[in-house]
Amino acid sequence: MANAPTVMGYVRPDGRVGIRNHVLVMSTVICSSVVTRRIAEQVNGAVAIENPFGCGQLEPDLQVTKRTLVGMAKNPNVGAVLVVGLGCEQIQADEVADEIAKTGKPVERIVIQDVNGGTPAAIERGVTLLRRMAEETLAQRPTEVDASSLVMGVECGGSDATSGLASNPVVGYVSDKLIDLGGTVILSETPEMIGAEEILAKRAVSKEVADRIYEIVGKWVRLAASYNVDLVGTQPAPGNIAGGISTIEEKSLGAIIKGGSRTIQGVLDYAEEVKGKGLFIMDTPGYDIMSVVGMVAGGATLVIFTTGRGTPTGNPIAPVIKVTANPYTYNKMKENIDFDASTVVRGVETVEQAGERLFNLMLEVARGRQTKAELLGFREFVIHKIIPSF
Amino acid sequence: MQTAQSLPDVRDATLLNPSDNVAIALRDLKAGDAVKLSIGSSTVVIRLLNDIPFGHKFAVRDIPMCGLVVKYGHVIGRAKRDIKAGEHVHVHNVESLTSVHSACKG
């Protein structure tokens, strides 16, 4: 394609392309999370992911946690990984590290119970291992790569009426444009498809994909009904309601616009690796951080996140570009929000004009420009749970 | 795709789709305000019965109890009681079709 836009990427040994080069320390279980955090604190440029689970999990739930951890580490935004285990947990450090190593990126592991000297010795050893990996990894420089290598997750949180009116249509424009250039987009938050499933199913590439869309949406409706509770108050949440959203259907119809209008190529499980180009749906909760983590574990290298009420959240390894179309929110929270789409609500810019501006900002971020969530160190992490812990 | 320039009367309120029976306030509106709205090719004036905060909805025509509430050209819920044109439409008088505690059948 002539004049196809390029970004600055890190091409990993497995061929996947990242736009960040993080050195990651990750705990396999909550019992090794403090050691993980302290190792990361002592190595400049390192990020920590603390797994709140990892033990006391039934198999299907365990698989979700494992897939999420491995997916975060395999994400091409990560250049090297140190896995920190306790030793007696269900999710074993060796198993996780061996799986990550299949990408060809450097991986080290430590197990607290195997170290003579307890946590002080484990931290010391971890710092040494991590410092060595960081030295090599952080010396890498990105190269010019095609924008089609981008995998973009789209998210909305703290929505209000302006989300469906303007910010989600603006992000939808960017989604369509990236897909038309050969890129990949992930739309998630299945509960926020309730009432909009027919629109999505009509855009499915096949009957199988359409059936899957109805199936995942129906699953969430039945789950809420099984507790004999209405969604209102949860979906929409109190802030959504204050912002003018009355029902889940209204929220959904506004929310799905951020995925644009292209054909839906497939439906992914939570944190499942996205393979292929175009638009994909991932089955995640609407709970923002769980949703963003699921998409990043599935391979998203950047996220565009619309908000009406305003939110500071980010991700440990993927840049999160914050967008609002609420002029009051933008003025109050511009320290946290990267892009003002209120121009569309105020009628001074069209969706297409604001979409072009946002697309260019997205490219800049993919060339290394730091988002406000990155600059302020917002790195929230939580994993979707499907069965209570045992 | 809907664009700002194609939105009718961006100053006060907007109707996203001609089939919608609710409009969205684009600034804080007051009870008694006469809001001009384009619906398709015609223009109507709606006298507001309540204050409508920025982003909130008001009915552009009467909606009977259990009648469908339409925004974006799609059903967003049903009326929990009779709603008059100009009335604030929100959680007090509209519910999701997924509601398990509905007074309406179906």
Short mmCIF file of C-alpha atoms in Angstrom, two decimals:
data_model
loop_
_atom_site.label_atom_id
_atom_site.label_comp_id
_atom_site.label_asym_id
_atom_site.label_seq_id
_atom_site.Cartn_x
_atom_site.Cartn_y
_atom_site.Cartn_z
CA MET A 1 0.00 0.00 0.00
CA ALA A 2 1.42 3.40 -0.95
CA ASN A 3 2.25 5.69 1.95
CA ALA A 4 0.99 3.18 4.51
CA PRO A 5 1.72 4.63 7.94
CA THR A 6 4.56 3.14 9.94
CA VAL A 7 5.24 2.92 13.65
CA MET A 8 8.30 2.05 15.74
CA GLY A 9 8.22 -1.57 16.80
CA TYR A 10 10.22 -4.29 18.51
CA VAL A 11 10.12 -7.41 16.36
CA ARG A 12 10.30 -10.39 18.74
CA PRO A 13 11.90 -13.77 17.95
CA ASP A 14 8.41 -15.25 17.35
CA GLY A 15 7.65 -12.55 14.76
CA ARG A 16 5.15 -10.63 16.85
CA VAL A 17 5.66 -6.87 17.03
CA GLY A 18 5.54 -4.79 20.22
CA ILE A 19 5.54 -1.01 20.57
CA ARG A 20 7.03 -1.04 24.07
CA ASN A 21 10.01 -2.91 25.48
CA HIS A 22 9.14 -3.78 29.06
CA VAL A 23 11.22 -5.86 31.42
CA LEU A 24 8.62 -7.76 33.41
CA VAL A 25 8.67 -9.41 36.84
CA MET A 26 5.62 -11.57 37.48
CA SER A 27 4.41 -13.58 40.47
CA THR A 28 2.76 -16.95 39.87
CA VAL A 29 0.78 -16.70 43.11
CA ILE A 30 -0.14 -13.97 45.57
CA CYS A 31 2.36 -15.44 48.08
CA SER A 32 5.27 -14.32 45.88
CA SER A 33 3.80 -10.93 45.01
CA VAL A 34 5.64 -8.83 47.60
CA VAL A 35 8.97 -10.32 46.56
CA THR A 36 7.99 -9.58 42.94
CA ARG A 37 7.18 -5.96 43.74
CA ARG A 38 10.44 -5.43 45.67
CA ILE A 39 12.56 -6.87 42.87
CA ALA A 40 10.88 -4.54 40.36
CA GLU A 41 11.44 -1.54 42.64
CA GLN A 42 15.19 -2.11 42.57
CA VAL A 43 15.65 -2.30 38.80
CA ASN A 44 15.09 0.85 36.78
CA GLY A 45 12.58 0.36 33.97
CA ALA A 46 11.13 -2.90 35.34
CA VAL A 47 7.39 -3.43 35.73
CA ALA A 48 5.72 -5.84 38.14
CA ILE A 49 2.60 -7.93 37.64
CA GLU A 50 1.26 -9.33 40.89
CA ASN A 51 -1.04 -12.32 40.42
CA PRO A 52 -3.74 -12.27 43.12
CA PHE A 53 -4.57 -15.98 42.54
CA GLY A 54 -2.48 -18.99 41.50
CA CYS A 55 -3.64 -21.45 44.15
CA GLY A 56 -6.92 -22.88 45.48
CA GLN A 57 -8.39 -22.83 41.98
CA LEU A 58 -10.56 -25.38 40.18
CA GLU A 59 -9.24 -26.41 36.78
CA PRO A 60 -11.35 -24.17 34.45
CA ASP A 61 -10.65 -21.13 36.62
CA LEU A 62 -6.98 -22.08 36.91
CA GLN A 63 -6.73 -22.16 33.12
CA VAL A 64 -8.05 -18.59 32.88
CA THR A 65 -5.44 -17.33 35.37
CA LYS A 66 -2.61 -19.26 33.72
CA ARG A 67 -3.61 -18.11 30.24
CA THR A 68 -3.71 -14.50 31.44
CA LEU A 69 -0.27 -14.60 33.09
CA VAL A 70 1.40 -16.36 30.18
CA GLY A 71 -0.40 -14.07 27.71
CA MET A 72 0.81 -10.91 29.47
CA ALA A 73 4.40 -12.19 29.40
CA LYS A 74 4.16 -13.38 25.79
CA ASN A 75 2.78 -10.00 24.68
CA PRO A 76 5.35 -8.49 22.31
CA ASN A 77 5.42 -5.29 24.39
CA VAL A 78 7.50 -7.37 26.85
CA GLY A 79 11.19 -7.89 26.06
CA ALA A 80 12.26 -10.11 28.97
CA VAL A 81 10.58 -11.83 31.91
CA LEU A 82 11.44 -12.93 35.44
CA VAL A 83 8.89 -15.37 36.91
CA VAL A 84 8.73 -15.48 40.72
CA GLY A 85 7.06 -18.44 42.43
CA LEU A 86 6.67 -19.55 46.01
CA GLY A 87 7.06 -23.27 45.31
CA CYS A 88 3.97 -25.09 46.61
CA GLU A 89 1.34 -23.31 44.49
CA GLN A 90 -0.80 -24.71 41.67
CA ILE A 91 0.68 -22.42 39.04
CA GLN A 92 4.32 -23.51 38.99
CA ALA A 93 7.04 -21.05 37.99
CA ASP A 94 8.73 -23.62 35.72
CA GLU A 95 5.54 -24.34 33.78
CA VAL A 96 4.85 -20.62 33.24
CA ALA A 97 8.47 -19.78 32.38
CA ASP A 98 8.78 -22.69 29.91
CA GLU A 99 5.62 -21.60 28.12
CA ILE A 100 6.82 -17.97 27.88
CA ALA A 101 10.23 -19.16 26.65
CA LYS A 102 8.54 -20.59 23.52
CA THR A 103 8.42 -17.00 22.22
CA GLY A 104 12.22 -16.98 22.21
CA LYS A 105 12.44 -13.98 24.55
CA PRO A 106 14.75 -14.17 27.60
CA VAL A 107 13.05 -15.73 30.65
CA GLU A 108 14.42 -16.36 34.14
CA ARG A 109 12.73 -17.89 37.18
CA ILE A 110 13.18 -18.02 40.94
CA VAL A 111 11.27 -20.05 43.50
CA ILE A 112 11.29 -18.64 47.03
CA GLN A 113 11.17 -22.05 48.76
CA ASP A 114 14.25 -23.18 46.80
CA VAL A 115 16.40 -20.24 47.91
CA ASN A 116 18.54 -20.50 51.02
CA GLY A 117 17.88 -17.39 53.11
CA GLY A 118 14.17 -16.73 52.59
CA THR A 119 12.76 -13.65 50.92
CA PRO A 120 15.80 -11.35 51.43
CA ALA A 121 17.94 -13.83 49.49
CA ALA A 122 15.21 -14.38 46.88
CA ILE A 123 14.93 -10.63 46.31
CA GLU A 124 18.70 -10.28 45.99
CA ARG A 125 18.90 -13.10 43.47
CA GLY A 126 15.91 -11.73 41.57
CA VAL A 127 17.42 -8.25 41.34
CA THR A 128 20.65 -9.69 39.93
CA LEU A 129 18.83 -11.80 37.32
CA LEU A 130 16.55 -8.95 36.35
CA ARG A 131 19.31 -6.35 36.18
CA ARG A 132 21.26 -8.58 33.77
CA MET A 133 18.25 -9.11 31.52
CA ALA A 134 17.33 -5.40 31.64
CA GLU A 135 20.82 -4.39 30.55
CA GLU A 136 20.50 -6.36 27.30
CA THR A 137 16.80 -5.77 26.71
CA LEU A 138 16.76 -2.02 27.27
CA ALA A 139 19.69 -1.63 24.87
CA GLN A 140 17.41 -2.69 21.99
CA ARG A 141 16.14 0.05 19.67
CA PRO A 142 12.81 -0.11 17.83
CA THR A 143 12.68 -0.30 14.04
CA GLU A 144 10.21 1.11 11.54
CA VAL A 145 7.36 -1.35 11.04
CA ASP A 146 4.03 -1.23 9.24
CA ALA A 147 1.02 0.01 11.23
CA SER A 148 -0.76 -3.20 10.22
CA SER A 149 1.31 -4.95 12.89
CA LEU A 150 -0.69 -3.10 15.58
CA VAL A 151 -3.21 -4.98 17.72
CA MET A 152 -5.55 -2.45 19.30
CA GLY A 153 -7.96 -3.16 22.15
CA VAL A 154 -10.93 -0.82 22.54
CA GLU A 155 -12.47 -0.19 25.94
CA CYS A 156 -14.98 2.11 27.55
CA GLY A 157 -15.30 2.81 31.24
CA GLY A 158 -17.13 5.30 33.38
CA SER A 159 -19.39 5.81 30.38
CA ASP A 160 -22.01 8.51 30.12
CA ALA A 161 -24.28 9.70 27.35
CA THR A 162 -21.37 11.36 25.53
CA SER A 163 -19.66 7.95 25.13
CA GLY A 164 -22.27 6.66 22.71
CA LEU A 165 -22.85 10.09 21.24
CA ALA A 166 -19.28 10.97 20.31
CA SER A 167 -16.22 9.30 21.87
CA ASN A 168 -17.15 5.74 20.87
CA PRO A 169 -18.02 6.79 17.29
CA VAL A 170 -14.63 8.57 17.09
CA VAL A 171 -12.84 5.42 18.31
CA GLY A 172 -14.99 3.38 15.91
CA TYR A 173 -13.60 5.50 13.08
CA VAL A 174 -10.05 4.66 14.23
CA SER A 175 -10.95 0.94 14.51
CA ASP A 176 -12.26 0.87 10.95
CA LYS A 177 -9.24 2.77 9.65
CA LEU A 178 -6.73 0.46 11.36
CA ILE A 179 -8.57 -2.63 10.09
CA ASP A 180 -8.64 -1.22 6.54
CA LEU A 181 -4.85 -0.80 6.79
CA GLY A 182 -4.53 -4.49 7.70
CA GLY A 183 -4.38 -4.17 11.50
CA THR A 184 -6.22 -6.00 14.26
CA VAL A 185 -8.85 -4.69 16.69
CA ILE A 186 -10.35 -6.41 19.74
CA LEU A 187 -13.78 -5.42 21.09
CA SER A 188 -14.58 -6.85 24.53
CA GLU A 189 -16.98 -6.42 27.49
CA THR A 190 -19.66 -8.99 26.63
CA PRO A 191 -22.23 -7.77 29.21
CA GLU A 192 -22.09 -4.48 27.32
CA MET A 193 -23.30 -6.24 24.20
CA ILE A 194 -26.64 -7.15 25.79
CA GLY A 195 -29.32 -5.63 23.56
CA ALA A 196 -26.83 -5.10 20.73
CA GLU A 197 -26.06 -8.76 19.97
CA GLU A 198 -28.22 -8.79 16.83
CA ILE A 199 -26.28 -5.87 15.31
CA LEU A 200 -22.99 -7.65 16.01
CA ALA A 201 -24.16 -11.08 14.87
CA LYS A 202 -25.25 -9.61 11.52
CA ARG A 203 -21.64 -8.52 10.99
CA ALA A 204 -20.17 -11.94 11.77
CA VAL A 205 -18.01 -13.54 9.07
CA SER A 206 -19.86 -16.87 9.42
CA LYS A 207 -22.89 -18.46 11.05
CA GLU A 208 -20.57 -20.10 13.59
CA VAL A 209 -19.23 -16.71 14.68
CA ALA A 210 -22.77 -15.25 14.80
CA ASP A 211 -23.93 -18.19 16.96
CA ARG A 212 -20.95 -17.68 19.28
CA ILE A 213 -21.89 -14.00 19.73
CA TYR A 214 -25.45 -14.94 20.78
CA GLU A 215 -24.03 -17.68 23.01
CA ILE A 216 -21.60 -15.49 24.97
CA VAL A 217 -24.13 -12.67 25.43
CA GLY A 218 -26.85 -15.12 26.52
CA LYS A 219 -24.47 -16.64 29.07
CA TRP A 220 -24.11 -13.30 30.89
CA VAL A 221 -27.86 -12.57 30.81
CA ARG A 222 -28.60 -16.01 32.35
CA LEU A 223 -25.86 -15.57 34.95
CA ALA A 224 -27.42 -12.35 36.28
CA ALA A 225 -30.95 -13.83 36.13
CA SER A 226 -29.78 -16.89 38.10
CA TYR A 227 -29.23 -14.58 41.08
CA ASN A 228 -32.70 -13.06 40.56
CA VAL A 229 -31.26 -9.55 40.31
CA ASP A 230 -31.67 -6.83 37.73
CA LEU A 231 -28.55 -5.53 36.04
CA VAL A 232 -29.37 -1.87 36.70
CA GLY A 233 -27.05 -0.53 39.42
CA THR A 234 -24.28 -2.84 38.18
CA GLN A 235 -24.82 -2.43 34.44
CA PRO A 236 -25.34 0.49 34.15
CA ALA A 237 -23.27 1.48 37.21
CA PRO A 238 -24.11 4.49 39.41
CA GLY A 239 -21.81 6.80 37.43
CA ASN A 240 -23.32 5.67 34.13
CA ILE A 241 -26.78 6.42 35.54
CA ALA A 242 -25.73 9.85 36.79
CA GLY A 243 -24.38 10.44 33.28
CA GLY A 244 -27.77 9.70 31.73
CA ILE A 245 -27.56 6.00 30.80
CA SER A 246 -30.75 4.20 31.95
CA THR A 247 -30.44 0.56 30.84
CA ILE A 248 -27.85 -2.01 29.79
CA GLU A 249 -29.29 -1.94 26.26
CA GLU A 250 -28.65 1.80 26.03
CA LYS A 251 -25.13 1.35 27.36
CA SER A 252 -24.45 -1.53 24.95
CA LEU A 253 -25.71 0.26 21.85
CA GLY A 254 -23.38 3.14 22.69
CA ALA A 255 -20.49 0.85 23.63
CA ILE A 256 -20.25 -1.40 20.56
CA ILE A 257 -19.76 1.62 18.27
CA LYS A 258 -16.13 1.81 19.45
CA GLY A 259 -15.39 -1.43 17.57
CA GLY A 260 -16.31 0.29 14.30
CA SER A 261 -18.37 -1.30 11.57
CA ARG A 262 -16.24 -3.98 9.94
CA THR A 263 -16.81 -7.76 9.68
CA ILE A 264 -16.34 -9.72 12.91
CA GLN A 265 -13.75 -12.42 12.20
CA GLY A 266 -14.00 -14.43 15.40
CA VAL A 267 -14.87 -14.68 19.08
CA LEU A 268 -12.05 -15.21 21.58
CA ASP A 269 -12.16 -16.57 25.12
CA TYR A 270 -10.85 -14.35 27.90
CA ALA A 271 -7.09 -13.77 27.37
CA GLU A 272 -7.01 -16.07 24.32
CA GLU A 273 -4.31 -15.07 21.85
CA VAL A 274 -5.70 -13.24 18.83
CA LYS A 275 -4.49 -14.80 15.58
CA GLY A 276 -5.40 -13.06 12.36
CA LYS A 277 -6.27 -9.62 11.13
CA GLY A 278 -9.45 -7.59 11.32
CA LEU A 279 -12.05 -7.23 14.07
CA PHE A 280 -12.39 -9.80 16.87
CA ILE A 281 -14.68 -9.99 19.91
CA MET A 282 -13.25 -11.18 23.22
CA ASP A 283 -15.61 -12.54 25.88
CA THR A 284 -14.74 -10.51 28.99
CA PRO A 285 -16.60 -8.84 31.86
CA GLY A 286 -17.44 -5.17 31.48
CA TYR A 287 -15.32 -4.48 34.56
CA ASP A 288 -12.73 -2.22 32.92
CA ILE A 289 -9.46 -3.53 34.25
CA MET A 290 -10.41 -7.20 33.79
CA SER A 291 -11.42 -6.39 30.24
CA VAL A 292 -8.24 -4.44 29.39
CA VAL A 293 -6.05 -7.14 30.96
CA GLY A 294 -7.87 -9.85 28.96
CA MET A 295 -7.27 -8.01 25.69
CA VAL A 296 -3.60 -7.26 26.47
CA ALA A 297 -3.03 -10.90 27.52
CA GLY A 298 -4.66 -11.80 24.20
CA GLY A 299 -2.06 -9.75 22.35
CA ALA A 300 -3.28 -6.13 22.26
CA THR A 301 -0.23 -3.88 22.15
CA LEU A 302 -2.19 -0.69 22.72
CA VAL A 303 -5.62 0.24 24.04
CA ILE A 304 -7.94 3.15 23.33
CA PHE A 305 -10.19 3.75 26.31
CA THR A 306 -13.19 6.09 26.21
CA THR A 307 -14.68 7.57 29.33
CA GLY A 308 -17.49 9.93 30.15
CA ARG A 309 -17.08 10.29 33.90
CA GLY A 310 -13.25 10.20 33.75
CA THR A 311 -10.81 7.48 34.83
CA PRO A 312 -7.03 7.41 35.33
CA THR A 313 -6.47 3.68 34.69
CA GLY A 314 -3.76 2.13 32.54
CA ASN A 315 -2.06 -1.23 32.14
CA PRO A 316 1.33 -2.64 33.22
CA ILE A 317 2.60 -3.27 29.68
CA ALA A 318 0.31 -1.61 27.11
CA PRO A 319 -0.17 2.12 26.55
CA VAL A 320 -3.78 3.13 27.23
CA ILE A 321 -4.98 6.23 25.35
CA LYS A 322 -7.77 7.93 27.26
CA VAL A 323 -10.54 9.71 25.32
CA THR A 324 -13.55 11.68 26.52
CA ALA A 325 -16.28 13.59 24.73
CA ASN A 326 -17.65 15.09 27.92
CA PRO A 327 -16.39 18.72 27.96
CA TYR A 328 -16.82 19.01 31.75
CA THR A 329 -14.85 15.82 32.37
CA TYR A 330 -12.09 16.85 29.98
CA ASN A 331 -11.64 20.17 31.76
CA LYS A 332 -11.58 18.53 35.20
CA MET A 333 -9.37 15.56 34.29
CA LYS A 334 -7.16 16.64 31.41
CA GLU A 335 -4.15 15.58 33.50
CA ASN A 336 -5.38 12.00 32.98
CA ILE A 337 -7.08 12.19 29.59
CA ASP A 338 -5.10 12.16 26.34
CA PHE A 339 -7.74 13.18 23.82
CA ASP A 340 -10.64 15.63 23.81
CA ALA A 341 -13.54 14.46 21.63
CA SER A 342 -16.01 16.96 23.10
CA THR A 343 -15.50 18.94 19.90
CA VAL A 344 -17.95 16.50 18.32
CA VAL A 345 -20.60 17.07 21.01
CA ARG A 346 -20.11 20.82 20.69
CA GLY A 347 -20.50 20.58 16.92
CA VAL A 348 -17.13 22.12 16.02
CA GLU A 349 -15.67 18.91 14.59
CA THR A 350 -17.16 15.89 12.79
CA VAL A 351 -16.63 12.30 13.92
CA GLU A 352 -14.33 11.86 10.91
CA GLN A 353 -12.24 14.94 11.75
CA ALA A 354 -11.84 13.94 15.40
CA GLY A 355 -11.20 10.34 14.25
CA GLU A 356 -8.31 11.46 12.04
CA ARG A 357 -6.81 13.40 14.96
CA LEU A 358 -7.15 10.37 17.25
CA PHE A 359 -5.70 8.04 14.62
CA ASN A 360 -2.63 10.29 14.40
CA LEU A 361 -2.27 10.35 18.19
CA MET A 362 -2.55 6.55 18.20
CA LEU A 363 0.29 6.36 15.65
CA GLU A 364 2.40 8.73 17.76
CA VAL A 365 1.86 6.52 20.81
CA ALA A 366 2.85 3.54 18.68
CA ARG A 367 6.04 5.44 17.82
CA GLY A 368 6.91 5.84 21.48
CA ARG A 369 4.94 8.85 22.74
CA GLN A 370 3.96 8.11 26.36
CA THR A 371 0.30 8.22 27.36
CA LYS A 372 -0.80 10.04 30.49
CA ALA A 373 -1.51 6.72 32.24
CA GLU A 374 2.05 5.59 31.43
CA LEU A 375 3.63 8.86 32.57
CA LEU A 376 1.70 8.78 35.83
CA GLY A 377 2.45 5.10 36.45
CA PHE A 378 -1.10 3.73 36.31
CA ARG A 379 -0.66 -0.03 35.90
CA GLU A 380 -3.79 -1.68 37.27
CA PHE A 381 -3.97 -5.44 37.00
CA VAL A 382 -6.73 -7.93 37.85
CA ILE A 383 -7.73 -11.27 36.35
CA HIS A 384 -11.23 -12.48 35.47
CA LYS A 385 -12.45 -15.25 37.78
CA ILE A 386 -15.06 -17.79 36.70
CA ILE A 387 -15.27 -20.03 39.82
CA PRO A 388 -14.84 -19.04 43.49
CA SER A 389 -11.55 -20.07 45.08
CA PHE A 390 -11.44 -23.34 47.01
CA MET B 1 -21.94 7.47 10.36
CA GLN B 2 -23.64 10.23 12.32
CA THR B 3 -21.61 13.42 12.34
CA ALA B 4 -21.83 16.51 14.49
CA GLN B 5 -22.70 18.67 11.52
CA SER B 6 -25.61 16.40 10.62
CA LEU B 7 -27.02 16.56 14.14
CA PRO B 8 -30.12 18.71 14.34
CA ASP B 9 -29.95 21.67 16.70
CA VAL B 10 -26.70 20.76 18.47
CA ARG B 11 -27.20 23.65 20.84
CA ASP B 12 -29.97 22.21 23.02
CA ALA B 13 -30.73 18.59 22.27
CA THR B 14 -30.36 15.91 19.63
CA LEU B 15 -32.39 13.04 18.27
CA LEU B 16 -29.98 10.34 17.04
CA ASN B 17 -32.40 8.51 14.77
CA PRO B 18 -35.74 9.60 13.26
CA SER B 19 -37.44 6.53 14.80
CA ASP B 20 -36.28 7.44 18.34
CA ASN B 21 -38.88 8.49 20.91
CA VAL B 22 -36.29 10.04 23.23
CA ALA B 23 -33.90 12.93 22.62
CA ILE B 24 -30.63 13.79 24.44
CA ALA B 25 -29.96 17.12 26.16
CA LEU B 26 -26.70 18.68 24.93
CA ARG B 27 -26.66 21.16 27.81
CA ASP B 28 -28.49 21.42 31.13
CA LEU B 29 -32.12 22.14 30.25
CA LYS B 30 -34.86 23.45 32.56
CA ALA B 31 -38.48 22.48 33.12
CA GLY B 32 -40.61 24.78 30.98
CA ASP B 33 -37.93 25.20 28.28
CA ALA B 34 -39.29 24.92 24.74
CA VAL B 35 -36.79 22.75 22.89
CA LYS B 36 -36.78 22.74 19.10
CA LEU B 37 -35.99 19.37 17.53
CA SER B 38 -35.78 18.19 13.96
CA ILE B 39 -37.43 14.81 13.48
CA GLY B 40 -36.81 13.67 9.95
CA SER B 41 -37.76 16.66 7.79
CA SER B 42 -40.09 18.29 10.29
CA THR B 43 -39.31 20.44 13.29
CA VAL B 44 -41.17 20.03 16.57
CA VAL B 45 -41.11 22.04 19.77
CA ILE B 46 -41.11 20.02 22.99
CA ARG B 47 -42.05 21.75 26.23
CA LEU B 48 -39.97 20.12 28.98
CA LEU B 49 -41.84 18.89 32.05
CA ASN B 50 -38.67 18.35 34.15
CA ASP B 51 -35.13 19.65 34.36
CA ILE B 52 -33.00 17.56 31.98
CA PRO B 53 -29.28 17.43 32.85
CA PHE B 54 -26.62 17.35 30.12
CA GLY B 55 -26.60 13.93 28.43
CA HIS B 56 -29.94 12.82 29.87
CA LYS B 57 -33.02 11.90 27.84
CA PHE B 58 -36.53 13.29 27.48
CA ALA B 59 -39.52 11.84 25.66
CA VAL B 60 -40.35 13.44 22.32
CA ARG B 61 -43.80 11.85 22.34
CA ASP B 62 -46.01 10.05 24.86
CA ILE B 63 -44.87 6.50 25.67
CA PRO B 64 -47.46 4.24 27.33
CA MET B 65 -46.59 1.95 30.24
CA CYS B 66 -44.70 -1.11 28.91
CA GLY B 67 -44.15 0.72 25.60
CA LEU B 68 -40.70 0.44 24.02
CA VAL B 69 -38.16 3.21 24.48
CA VAL B 70 -36.10 3.74 21.32
CA LYS B 71 -32.70 5.46 20.98
CA TYR B 72 -30.03 4.97 18.25
CA GLY B 73 -32.97 3.51 16.26
CA HIS B 74 -32.94 0.50 18.62
CA VAL B 75 -34.86 -0.59 21.71
CA ILE B 76 -33.11 0.47 24.90
CA GLY B 77 -35.86 -0.64 27.30
CA ARG B 78 -39.53 -0.26 28.13
CA ALA B 79 -41.59 2.26 30.09
CA LYS B 80 -42.31 1.28 33.72
CA ARG B 81 -45.26 3.69 33.66
CA ASP B 82 -46.88 6.15 31.28
CA ILE B 83 -44.36 8.76 30.12
CA LYS B 84 -45.47 12.13 28.72
CA ALA B 85 -43.73 14.04 25.92
CA GLY B 86 -41.21 16.38 27.54
CA GLU B 87 -40.72 14.16 30.59
CA HIS B 88 -37.30 13.05 31.86
CA VAL B 89 -36.75 9.43 30.76
CA HIS B 90 -34.46 7.55 33.11
CA VAL B 91 -34.22 4.70 35.64
CA HIS B 92 -37.34 5.90 37.48
CA ASN B 93 -39.60 5.28 34.49
CA VAL B 94 -37.69 2.96 32.13
CA GLU B 95 -36.30 -0.56 32.63
CA SER B 96 -34.17 -3.04 30.72
CA LEU B 97 -35.91 -5.82 28.80
CA THR B 98 -33.68 -8.14 30.85
CA SER B 99 -35.37 -7.01 34.08
CA VAL B 100 -36.45 -10.00 36.17
CA HIS B 101 -38.79 -7.85 38.28
CA SER B 102 -40.84 -6.30 35.48
CA ALA B 103 -44.56 -5.55 35.74
CA CYS B 104 -44.76 -5.89 31.95
CA LYS B 105 -45.26 -9.23 30.23
CA GLY B 106 -42.74 -10.65 27.75
#
